[in-house]
XYZ file of C-alpha atoms in Angstrom:
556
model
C 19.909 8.214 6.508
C 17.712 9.298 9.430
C 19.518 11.532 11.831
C 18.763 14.634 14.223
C 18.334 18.372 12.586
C 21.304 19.151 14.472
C 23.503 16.530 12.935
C 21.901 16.716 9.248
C 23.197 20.383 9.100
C 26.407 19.719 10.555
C 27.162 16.650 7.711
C 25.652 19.814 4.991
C 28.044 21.610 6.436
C 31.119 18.561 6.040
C 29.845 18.509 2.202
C 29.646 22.134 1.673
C 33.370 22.213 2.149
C 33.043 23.839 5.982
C 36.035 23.484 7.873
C 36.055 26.663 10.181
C 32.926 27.892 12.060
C 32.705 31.122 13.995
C 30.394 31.221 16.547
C 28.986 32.281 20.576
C 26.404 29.680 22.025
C 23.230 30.113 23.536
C 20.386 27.920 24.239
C 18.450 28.168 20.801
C 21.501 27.129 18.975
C 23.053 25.194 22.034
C 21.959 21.834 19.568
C 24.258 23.044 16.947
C 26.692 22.857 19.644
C 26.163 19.626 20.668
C 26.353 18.208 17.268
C 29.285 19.341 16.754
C 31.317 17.693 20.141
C 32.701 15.074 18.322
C 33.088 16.427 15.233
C 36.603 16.037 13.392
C 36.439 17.665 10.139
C 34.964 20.911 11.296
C 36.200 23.491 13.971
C 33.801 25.943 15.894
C 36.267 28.919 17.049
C 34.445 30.082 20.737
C 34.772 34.353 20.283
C 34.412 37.173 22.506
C 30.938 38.937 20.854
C 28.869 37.993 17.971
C 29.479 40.392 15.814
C 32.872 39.442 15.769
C 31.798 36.110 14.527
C 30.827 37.842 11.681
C 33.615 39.580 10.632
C 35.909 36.715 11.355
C 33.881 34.895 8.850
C 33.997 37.866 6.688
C 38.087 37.942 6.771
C 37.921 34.030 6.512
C 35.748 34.386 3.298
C 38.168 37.237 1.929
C 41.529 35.271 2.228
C 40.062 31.989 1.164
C 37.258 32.902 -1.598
C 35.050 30.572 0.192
C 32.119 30.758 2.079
C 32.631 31.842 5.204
C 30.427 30.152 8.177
C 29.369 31.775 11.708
C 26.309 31.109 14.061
C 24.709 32.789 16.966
C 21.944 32.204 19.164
C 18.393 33.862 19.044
C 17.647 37.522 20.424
C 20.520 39.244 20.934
C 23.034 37.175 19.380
C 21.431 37.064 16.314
C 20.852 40.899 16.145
C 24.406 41.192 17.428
C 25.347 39.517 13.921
C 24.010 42.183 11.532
C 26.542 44.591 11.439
C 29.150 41.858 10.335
C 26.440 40.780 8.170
C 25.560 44.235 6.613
C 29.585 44.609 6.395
C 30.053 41.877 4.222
C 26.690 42.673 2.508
C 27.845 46.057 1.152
C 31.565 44.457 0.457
C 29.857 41.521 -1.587
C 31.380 38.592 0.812
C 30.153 35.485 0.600
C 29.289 34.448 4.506
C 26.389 31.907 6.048
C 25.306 32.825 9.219
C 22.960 30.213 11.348
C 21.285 31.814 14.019
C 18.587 29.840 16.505
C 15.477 30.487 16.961
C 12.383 29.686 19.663
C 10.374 26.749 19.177
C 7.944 27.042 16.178
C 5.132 26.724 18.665
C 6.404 29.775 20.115
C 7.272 31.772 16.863
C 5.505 35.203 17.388
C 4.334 34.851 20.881
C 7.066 37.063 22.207
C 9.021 34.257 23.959
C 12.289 34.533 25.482
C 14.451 35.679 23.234
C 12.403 35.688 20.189
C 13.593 38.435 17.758
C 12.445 38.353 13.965
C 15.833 38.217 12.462
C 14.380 37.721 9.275
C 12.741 41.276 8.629
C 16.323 42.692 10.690
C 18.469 41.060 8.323
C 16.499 41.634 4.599
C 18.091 44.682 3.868
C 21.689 43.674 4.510
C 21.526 39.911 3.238
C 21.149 38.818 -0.107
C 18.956 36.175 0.978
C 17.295 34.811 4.692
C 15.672 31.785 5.254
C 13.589 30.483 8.124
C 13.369 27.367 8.001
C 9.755 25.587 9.679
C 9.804 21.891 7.820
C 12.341 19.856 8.813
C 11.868 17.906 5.710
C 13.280 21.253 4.223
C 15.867 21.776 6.518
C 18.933 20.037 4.560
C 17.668 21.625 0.606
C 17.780 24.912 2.953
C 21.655 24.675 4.461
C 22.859 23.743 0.703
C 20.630 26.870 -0.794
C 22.022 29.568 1.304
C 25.991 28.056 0.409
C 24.761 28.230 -3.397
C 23.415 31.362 -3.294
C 26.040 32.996 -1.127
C 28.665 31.938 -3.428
C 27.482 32.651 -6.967
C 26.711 35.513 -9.582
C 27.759 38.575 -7.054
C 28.559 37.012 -3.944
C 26.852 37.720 -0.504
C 25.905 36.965 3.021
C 22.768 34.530 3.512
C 21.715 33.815 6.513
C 19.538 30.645 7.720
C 17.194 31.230 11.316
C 16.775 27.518 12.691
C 14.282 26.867 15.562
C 15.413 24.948 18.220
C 13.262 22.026 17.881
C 14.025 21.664 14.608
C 17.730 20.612 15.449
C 15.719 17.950 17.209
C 13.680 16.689 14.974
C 14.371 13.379 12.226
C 15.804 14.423 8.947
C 16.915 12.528 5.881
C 20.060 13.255 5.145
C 21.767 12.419 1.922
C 25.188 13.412 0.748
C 25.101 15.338 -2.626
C 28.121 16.467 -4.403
C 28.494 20.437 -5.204
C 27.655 20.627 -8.446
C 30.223 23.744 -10.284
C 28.042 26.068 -12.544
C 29.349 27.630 -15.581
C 27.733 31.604 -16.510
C 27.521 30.057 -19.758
C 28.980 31.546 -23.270
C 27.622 34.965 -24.236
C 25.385 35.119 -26.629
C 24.885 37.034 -30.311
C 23.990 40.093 -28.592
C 26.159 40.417 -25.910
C 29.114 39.800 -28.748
C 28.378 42.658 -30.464
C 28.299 44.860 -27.551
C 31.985 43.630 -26.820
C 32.684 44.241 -30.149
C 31.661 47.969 -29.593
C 33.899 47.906 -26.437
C 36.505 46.846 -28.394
C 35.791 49.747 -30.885
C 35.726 52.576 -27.824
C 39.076 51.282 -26.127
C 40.976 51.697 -29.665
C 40.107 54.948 -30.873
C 40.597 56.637 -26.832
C 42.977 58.644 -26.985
C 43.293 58.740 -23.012
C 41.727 55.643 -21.239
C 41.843 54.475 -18.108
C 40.696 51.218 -15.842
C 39.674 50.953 -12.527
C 39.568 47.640 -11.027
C 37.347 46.894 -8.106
C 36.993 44.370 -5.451
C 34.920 41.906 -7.728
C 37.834 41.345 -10.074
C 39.084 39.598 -6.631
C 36.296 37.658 -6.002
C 36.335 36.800 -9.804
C 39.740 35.587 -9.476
C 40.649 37.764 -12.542
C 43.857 39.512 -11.457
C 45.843 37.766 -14.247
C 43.219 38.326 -17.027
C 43.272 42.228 -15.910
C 46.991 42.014 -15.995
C 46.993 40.650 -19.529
C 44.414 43.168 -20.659
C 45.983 46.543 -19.590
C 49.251 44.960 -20.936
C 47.718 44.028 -24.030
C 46.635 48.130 -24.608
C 49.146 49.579 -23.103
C 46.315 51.182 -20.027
C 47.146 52.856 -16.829
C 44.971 51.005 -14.085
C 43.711 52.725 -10.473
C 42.452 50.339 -7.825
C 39.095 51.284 -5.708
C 39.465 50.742 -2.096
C 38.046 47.439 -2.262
C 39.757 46.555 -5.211
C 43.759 46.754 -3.766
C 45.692 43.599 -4.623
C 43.534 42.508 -7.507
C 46.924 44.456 -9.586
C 50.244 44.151 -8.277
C 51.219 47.687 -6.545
C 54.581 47.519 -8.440
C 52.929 47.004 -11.770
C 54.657 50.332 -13.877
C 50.956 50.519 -15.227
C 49.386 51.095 -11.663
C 48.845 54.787 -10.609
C 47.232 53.475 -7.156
C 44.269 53.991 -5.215
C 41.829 56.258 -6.661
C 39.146 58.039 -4.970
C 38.346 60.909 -2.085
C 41.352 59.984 -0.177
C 43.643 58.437 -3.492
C 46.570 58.920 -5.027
C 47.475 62.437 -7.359
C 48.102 60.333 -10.296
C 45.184 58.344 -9.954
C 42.773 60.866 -9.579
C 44.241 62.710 -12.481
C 44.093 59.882 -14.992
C 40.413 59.253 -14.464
C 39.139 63.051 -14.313
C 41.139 63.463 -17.364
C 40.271 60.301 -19.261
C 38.295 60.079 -22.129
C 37.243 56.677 -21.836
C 36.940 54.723 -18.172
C 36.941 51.382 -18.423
C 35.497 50.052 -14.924
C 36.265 46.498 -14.056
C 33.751 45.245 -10.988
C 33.425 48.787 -9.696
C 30.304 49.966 -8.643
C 30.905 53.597 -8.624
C 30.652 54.510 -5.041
C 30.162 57.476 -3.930
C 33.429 58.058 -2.175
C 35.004 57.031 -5.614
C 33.001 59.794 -8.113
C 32.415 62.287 -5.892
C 30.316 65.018 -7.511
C 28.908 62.790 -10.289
C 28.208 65.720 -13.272
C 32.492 66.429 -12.975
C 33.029 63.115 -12.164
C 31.118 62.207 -15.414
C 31.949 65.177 -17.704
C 33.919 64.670 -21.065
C 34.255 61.158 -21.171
C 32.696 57.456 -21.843
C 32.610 54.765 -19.571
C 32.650 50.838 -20.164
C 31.317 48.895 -17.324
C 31.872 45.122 -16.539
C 30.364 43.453 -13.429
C 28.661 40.165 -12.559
C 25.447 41.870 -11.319
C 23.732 43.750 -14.432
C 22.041 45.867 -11.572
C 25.121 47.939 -11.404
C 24.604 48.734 -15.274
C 24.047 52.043 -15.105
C 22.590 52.274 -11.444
C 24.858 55.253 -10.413
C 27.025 56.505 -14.007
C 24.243 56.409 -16.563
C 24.505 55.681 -20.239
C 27.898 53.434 -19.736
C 28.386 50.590 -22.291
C 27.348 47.533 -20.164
C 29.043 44.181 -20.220
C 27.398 41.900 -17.331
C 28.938 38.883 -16.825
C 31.803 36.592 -16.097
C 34.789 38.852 -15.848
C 37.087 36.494 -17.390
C 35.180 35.817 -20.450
C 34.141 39.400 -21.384
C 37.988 40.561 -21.040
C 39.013 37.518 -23.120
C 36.458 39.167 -25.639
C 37.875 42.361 -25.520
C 41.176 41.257 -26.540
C 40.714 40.014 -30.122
C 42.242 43.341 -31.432
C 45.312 44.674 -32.525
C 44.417 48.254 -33.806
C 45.084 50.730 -31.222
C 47.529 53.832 -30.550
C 50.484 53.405 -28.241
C 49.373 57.105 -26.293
C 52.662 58.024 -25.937
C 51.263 61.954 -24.818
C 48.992 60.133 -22.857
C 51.632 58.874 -20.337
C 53.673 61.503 -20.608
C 50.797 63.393 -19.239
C 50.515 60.498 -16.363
C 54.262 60.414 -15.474
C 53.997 64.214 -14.733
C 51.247 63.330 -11.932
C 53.350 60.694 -10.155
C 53.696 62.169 -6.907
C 57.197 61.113 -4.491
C 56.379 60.847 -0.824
C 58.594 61.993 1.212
C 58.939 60.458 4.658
C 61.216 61.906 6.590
C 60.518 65.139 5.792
C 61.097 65.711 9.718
C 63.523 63.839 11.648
C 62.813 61.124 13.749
C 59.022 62.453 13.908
C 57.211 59.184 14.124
C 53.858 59.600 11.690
C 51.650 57.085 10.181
C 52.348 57.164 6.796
C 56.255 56.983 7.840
C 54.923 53.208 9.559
C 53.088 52.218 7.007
C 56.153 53.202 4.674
C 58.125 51.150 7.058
C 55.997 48.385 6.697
C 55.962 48.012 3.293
C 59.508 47.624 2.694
C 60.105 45.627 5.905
C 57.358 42.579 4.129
C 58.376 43.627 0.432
C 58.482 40.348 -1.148
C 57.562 37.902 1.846
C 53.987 36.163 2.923
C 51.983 39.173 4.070
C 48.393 40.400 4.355
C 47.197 43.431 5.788
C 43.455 44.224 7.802
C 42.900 47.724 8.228
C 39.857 49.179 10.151
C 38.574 52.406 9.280
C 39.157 55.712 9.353
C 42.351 57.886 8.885
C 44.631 54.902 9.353
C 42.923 52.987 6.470
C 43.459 55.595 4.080
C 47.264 56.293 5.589
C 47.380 52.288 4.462
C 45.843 52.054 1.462
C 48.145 55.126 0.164
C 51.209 53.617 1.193
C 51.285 49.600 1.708
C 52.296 48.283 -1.375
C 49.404 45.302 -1.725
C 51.241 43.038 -4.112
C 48.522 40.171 -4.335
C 44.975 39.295 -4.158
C 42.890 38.082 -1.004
C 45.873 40.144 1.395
C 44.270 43.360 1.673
C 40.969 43.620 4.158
C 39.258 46.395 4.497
C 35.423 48.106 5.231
C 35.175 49.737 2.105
C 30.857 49.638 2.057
C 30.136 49.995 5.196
C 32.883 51.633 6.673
C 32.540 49.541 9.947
C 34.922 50.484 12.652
C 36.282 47.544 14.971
C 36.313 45.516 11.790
C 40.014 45.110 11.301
C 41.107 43.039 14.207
C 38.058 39.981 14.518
C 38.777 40.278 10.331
C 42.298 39.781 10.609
C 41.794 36.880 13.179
C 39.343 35.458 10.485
C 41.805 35.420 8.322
C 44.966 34.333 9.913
C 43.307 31.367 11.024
C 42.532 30.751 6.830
C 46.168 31.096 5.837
C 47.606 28.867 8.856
C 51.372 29.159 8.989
C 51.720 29.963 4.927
C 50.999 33.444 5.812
C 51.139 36.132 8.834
C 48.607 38.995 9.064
C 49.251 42.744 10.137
C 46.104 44.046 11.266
C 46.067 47.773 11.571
C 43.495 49.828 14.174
C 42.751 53.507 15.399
C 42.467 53.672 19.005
C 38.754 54.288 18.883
C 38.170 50.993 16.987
C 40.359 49.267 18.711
C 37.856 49.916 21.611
C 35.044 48.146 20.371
C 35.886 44.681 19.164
C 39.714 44.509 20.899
C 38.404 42.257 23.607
C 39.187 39.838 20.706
C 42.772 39.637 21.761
C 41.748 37.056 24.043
C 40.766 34.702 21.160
C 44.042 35.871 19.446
C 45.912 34.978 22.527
C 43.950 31.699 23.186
C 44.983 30.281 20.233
C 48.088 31.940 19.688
C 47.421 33.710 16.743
C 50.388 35.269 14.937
C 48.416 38.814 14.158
C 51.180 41.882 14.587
C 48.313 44.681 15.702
C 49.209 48.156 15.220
C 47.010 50.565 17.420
C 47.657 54.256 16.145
C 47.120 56.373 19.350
C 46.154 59.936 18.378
C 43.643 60.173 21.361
C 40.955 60.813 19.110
C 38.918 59.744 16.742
C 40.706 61.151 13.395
C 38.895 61.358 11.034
C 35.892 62.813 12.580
C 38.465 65.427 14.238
C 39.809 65.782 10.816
C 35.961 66.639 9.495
C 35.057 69.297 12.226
C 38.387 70.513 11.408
C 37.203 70.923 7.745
C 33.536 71.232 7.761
C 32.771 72.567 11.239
C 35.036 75.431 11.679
C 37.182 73.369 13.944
C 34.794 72.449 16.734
C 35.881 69.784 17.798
C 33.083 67.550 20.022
C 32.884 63.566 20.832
C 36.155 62.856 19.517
C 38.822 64.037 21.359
C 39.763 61.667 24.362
C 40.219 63.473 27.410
C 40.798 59.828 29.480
C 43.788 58.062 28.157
C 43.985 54.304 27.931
C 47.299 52.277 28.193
C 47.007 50.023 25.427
C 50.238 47.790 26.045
C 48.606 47.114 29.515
C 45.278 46.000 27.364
C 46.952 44.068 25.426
C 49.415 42.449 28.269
C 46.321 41.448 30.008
C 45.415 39.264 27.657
C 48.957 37.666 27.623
C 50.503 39.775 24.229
C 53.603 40.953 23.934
C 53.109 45.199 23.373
C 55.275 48.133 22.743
C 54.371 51.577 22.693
C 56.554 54.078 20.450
C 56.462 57.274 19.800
C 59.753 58.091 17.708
C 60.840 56.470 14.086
C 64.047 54.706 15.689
C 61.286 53.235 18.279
C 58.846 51.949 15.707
C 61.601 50.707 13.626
C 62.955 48.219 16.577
C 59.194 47.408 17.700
C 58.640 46.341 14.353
C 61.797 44.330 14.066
C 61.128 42.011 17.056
C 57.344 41.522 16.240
C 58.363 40.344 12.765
C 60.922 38.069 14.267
C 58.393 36.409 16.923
C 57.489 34.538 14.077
C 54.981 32.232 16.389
C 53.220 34.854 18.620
C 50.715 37.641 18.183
C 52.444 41.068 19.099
C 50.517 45.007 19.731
C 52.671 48.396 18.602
C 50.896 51.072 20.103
C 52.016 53.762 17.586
C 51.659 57.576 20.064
C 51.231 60.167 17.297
C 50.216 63.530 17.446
C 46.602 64.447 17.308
C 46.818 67.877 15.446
C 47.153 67.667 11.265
C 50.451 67.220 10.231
C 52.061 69.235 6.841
C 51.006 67.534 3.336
C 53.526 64.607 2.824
C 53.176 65.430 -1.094
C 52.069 68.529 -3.093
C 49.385 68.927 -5.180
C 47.056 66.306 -4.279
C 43.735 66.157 -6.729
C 40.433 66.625 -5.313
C 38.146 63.453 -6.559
C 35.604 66.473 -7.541
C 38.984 68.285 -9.233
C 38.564 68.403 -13.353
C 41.825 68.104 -14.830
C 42.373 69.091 -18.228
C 44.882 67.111 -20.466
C 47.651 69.147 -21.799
């Protein structure tokens, strides 16, 4: 069927399974727009910037597992795009972005608005297009979906020019075809078999799950597997929820900021078994101790992990689901009873109250674990101090309901990401979406979207008037000079946030939070802003003992 550019990628879109588009018009993608007036199946949400397009289709992708969709115009909204792009790049999130482009008469004549978004966006994509054919056009729009969403998933993005969207293209409807990874071979059995070998003679192993096990959709195969040996299991930042936080094998979040226990288990371990980890840096630390006195077993869908930061692990690239499958077909291990003995005297007991009434962060996020314990919940955390203050203490029960910046560390992620994804889940689910004041700064002016279309978001803004964790590193690294992150002009943030027609509350004691908290949860319908006023200045350890990720422990 012959039909305009425009109209030929909006019916690839329809058959690629599209049903949400985030986007910000301009005249080089002002076709798109067009093409999509009528359209039924498919909804463009209008936001306030373009690169919170980006992460909204980043926290669409997350809670969903599919491809998330957004599109910009050429110039500046394209190359407002790439650090939502480069987010979900270093996160491994499957998003298409569509961007316009001049006229391909015009293409590198400096015309308005002419950027090469191509050469911007190589390093943070895992593949671009430009597209100059429009016979091509249609093979190009189902490309970018295939290769966003397969092997290790990623952002693709697809530059358009604008007569292009004019221009007749065939269009025929073709049905996504699923692709197995195929059954491993002789080889790769073998190695498995070794695996098998290494977990049964450890006498102190440990897994860490990270947050490809989620996009693998291999939480209960994990489950079954650390059951199966008897393993304790840490979580990466990225990989929360792909375990249930309750699990009595689950020792928490592991890494610079982690949990005691967790950070004990794996510097004392004598095997690691890493499930769709990549070994980040903020996860190893200093890689000689990190690496020092044990083996390590890696599994990921990318063999360019194999080995890329922990050398000479036992590699097993594939489909996470078939290689742990493998690695069951044994019953000849040790129950490593000293083992967890040795684990259960790391468990660390927070205590949150350890000063009445003083109203702290990791006091809320306490609060707001037990207050969604067992009900439809996700959380969306931006970064810095808060994030780690949540990831310590939330108790992440599920997959695709924890959303974080764990690559990139992008601040002002949380709230366009938690918008993404409350508009995913619908009514089956409500979204907490939890900001610093400083990134609440740069992409809150999406509360109007949130408001627009009523989204049911609770946002929590933790007020410190600074920016806390670079306070928290001059304070540690910089023999307390503090510069560019203390705010000396204070902002009213329930004024912000009533301007855009939300309900807000600041707080500043426990009994305050506690009530604030209560009525936002019960405005089931509405979006709703605690400002949470906290002091700036470190507060005592809530726990003793914490290990350094760098810390050897020896096992006693």
């Amino acid at each position: 069927m012959i039909m305009s550019g425009a109209k030929a990628v909006v019916e690839c879109l329809r058959e690629q399974g599209v049903k949400i588009i985030f986007g910000y018009p301009g005249g080089m993608i002002l076709p798109m727009y067009d093409a999509l007036y009528d359209e039924k199946e498919i909804k463009q949400i209008l936001v306030t910037h373009e690169q919170n397009a980006a992460h909204a289709a980043d926290g669409y992708a997350r809670a969903t597992g599919e491809v998330g969709v957004c599109m910009a115009t050429s110039g500046p909204g394209a190359t407002n795009l790439v650090t939502g792009i480069a987010t979900a790049f270093m996160d491994s999130i499957p998003i298409v972005a569509i961007t316009g482009q001049v006229d391909t008469n015009l293409l590198g004549r400096d015309a308005f608005q002419e950027t090469d978004i191509l050469d911007i966006t190589m390093p943070v994509t895992k593949h671009n297009f430009k597209v100059k054919d429009p016979r091509k056009l249609v093979e190009t729009i189902r490309q970018a979906f295939e290769i966003a969403r397969s092997g290790r998933r990623g952002p693709v993005l697809v530059d358009i020019p604008k007569d292009l969207f004019f221009a007749d293209v065939d269009y025929k409807f073709k049905k996504i075809e699923e692709k197995s990874l195929g059954n491993p071979d002789a080889d790769f059995k073998i190695c498995a078999a070794e695996a098998v070998e290494e977990i049964s003679k450890a006498e102190r192993p440990a897994v860490i799950v990270g947050g490809g096990a989620i996009s693998a959709g291999a939480s209960k195969e994990i489950i079954q597997f650390i059951e199966k040996y008897n393993l304790p299991v840490v979580n990466t930042l990225m990989g929360i929820g792909a375990v249930p936080r309750s699990h009595p094998q689950h020792l928490g979040f592991a890494g610079l900021h982690g949990n005691k226990a967790a950070n004990h288990a794996i510097a004392a371990a004598d095997l690691v078994i890493a499930i769709a980890s990549r070994f980040g840096d903020r996860q190893t630390g200093n890689l000689s101790k990190y690496t020092r006195s044990k083996k390590f077993i890696h599994i990921d869908i990318d063999p360019a992990e194999i080995d890329k930061n922990i050398e000479g692990s036992l590699g097993l690239a594939g489909d996470i689901k078939i290689i742990l499958k493998l690695l069951m077909r044994n019953e000849n291990f040790q129950p490593r009873t000293d083992w967890w003995k040795q684990i259960e005297s790391w468990k660390e007991t927070f205590d949150y109250d350890y000063q009445v009434n003083r109203l702290t962060v990791p006091w809320a996020m306490n609060q707001i674990a037990k207050k969604t314990a067992g009900k439809n919940f996700a959380y969306a955390t931006d970064v810095g101090q808060h994030q780690m203050w949540a990831a310590l203490h939330l108790k992440v029960e599920e997959p695709r309901t924890w959303f974080t910046s764990g690559g990139l560390g992008t601040m002002g992620f949380g709230l366009p990401a938690a918008m993404g994804a409350q508009i995913a889940f619908g009514n089956s689910r409500r979204v907490i979406s939890i900001s610093g004041d400083g990134g609440i700064k740069m992409t809150g002016n999406e509360f109007f979207t949130i408001s627009r279309l009523n989204l049911p978001i609770i946002s929590l803004i933790v007020n410190n008037s600074s920016l806390g964790m670079i306070r928290q590193l001059q304070k540690v690294m910089y023999k307390e000079k503090y510069i560019a992150c203390e705010f000396d002009f204070e902002m009213d943030f329930v004024k912000y946030a009533e301007s855009f027609g939300i309900k807000a509350t600041a707080v500043s004691t426990q009994e305050e939070f506690a009530a604030a908290l209560e009525k936002a949860l019960a405005d089931e319908k509405n979006p709703r802003v605690i400002v949470l006023n906290v002091w700036r200045s470190f507060v005592e350890p809530m726990t003793k003992g914490n290990a350094r990720i760098d810390e050897f422990v020896e096992f006693k």
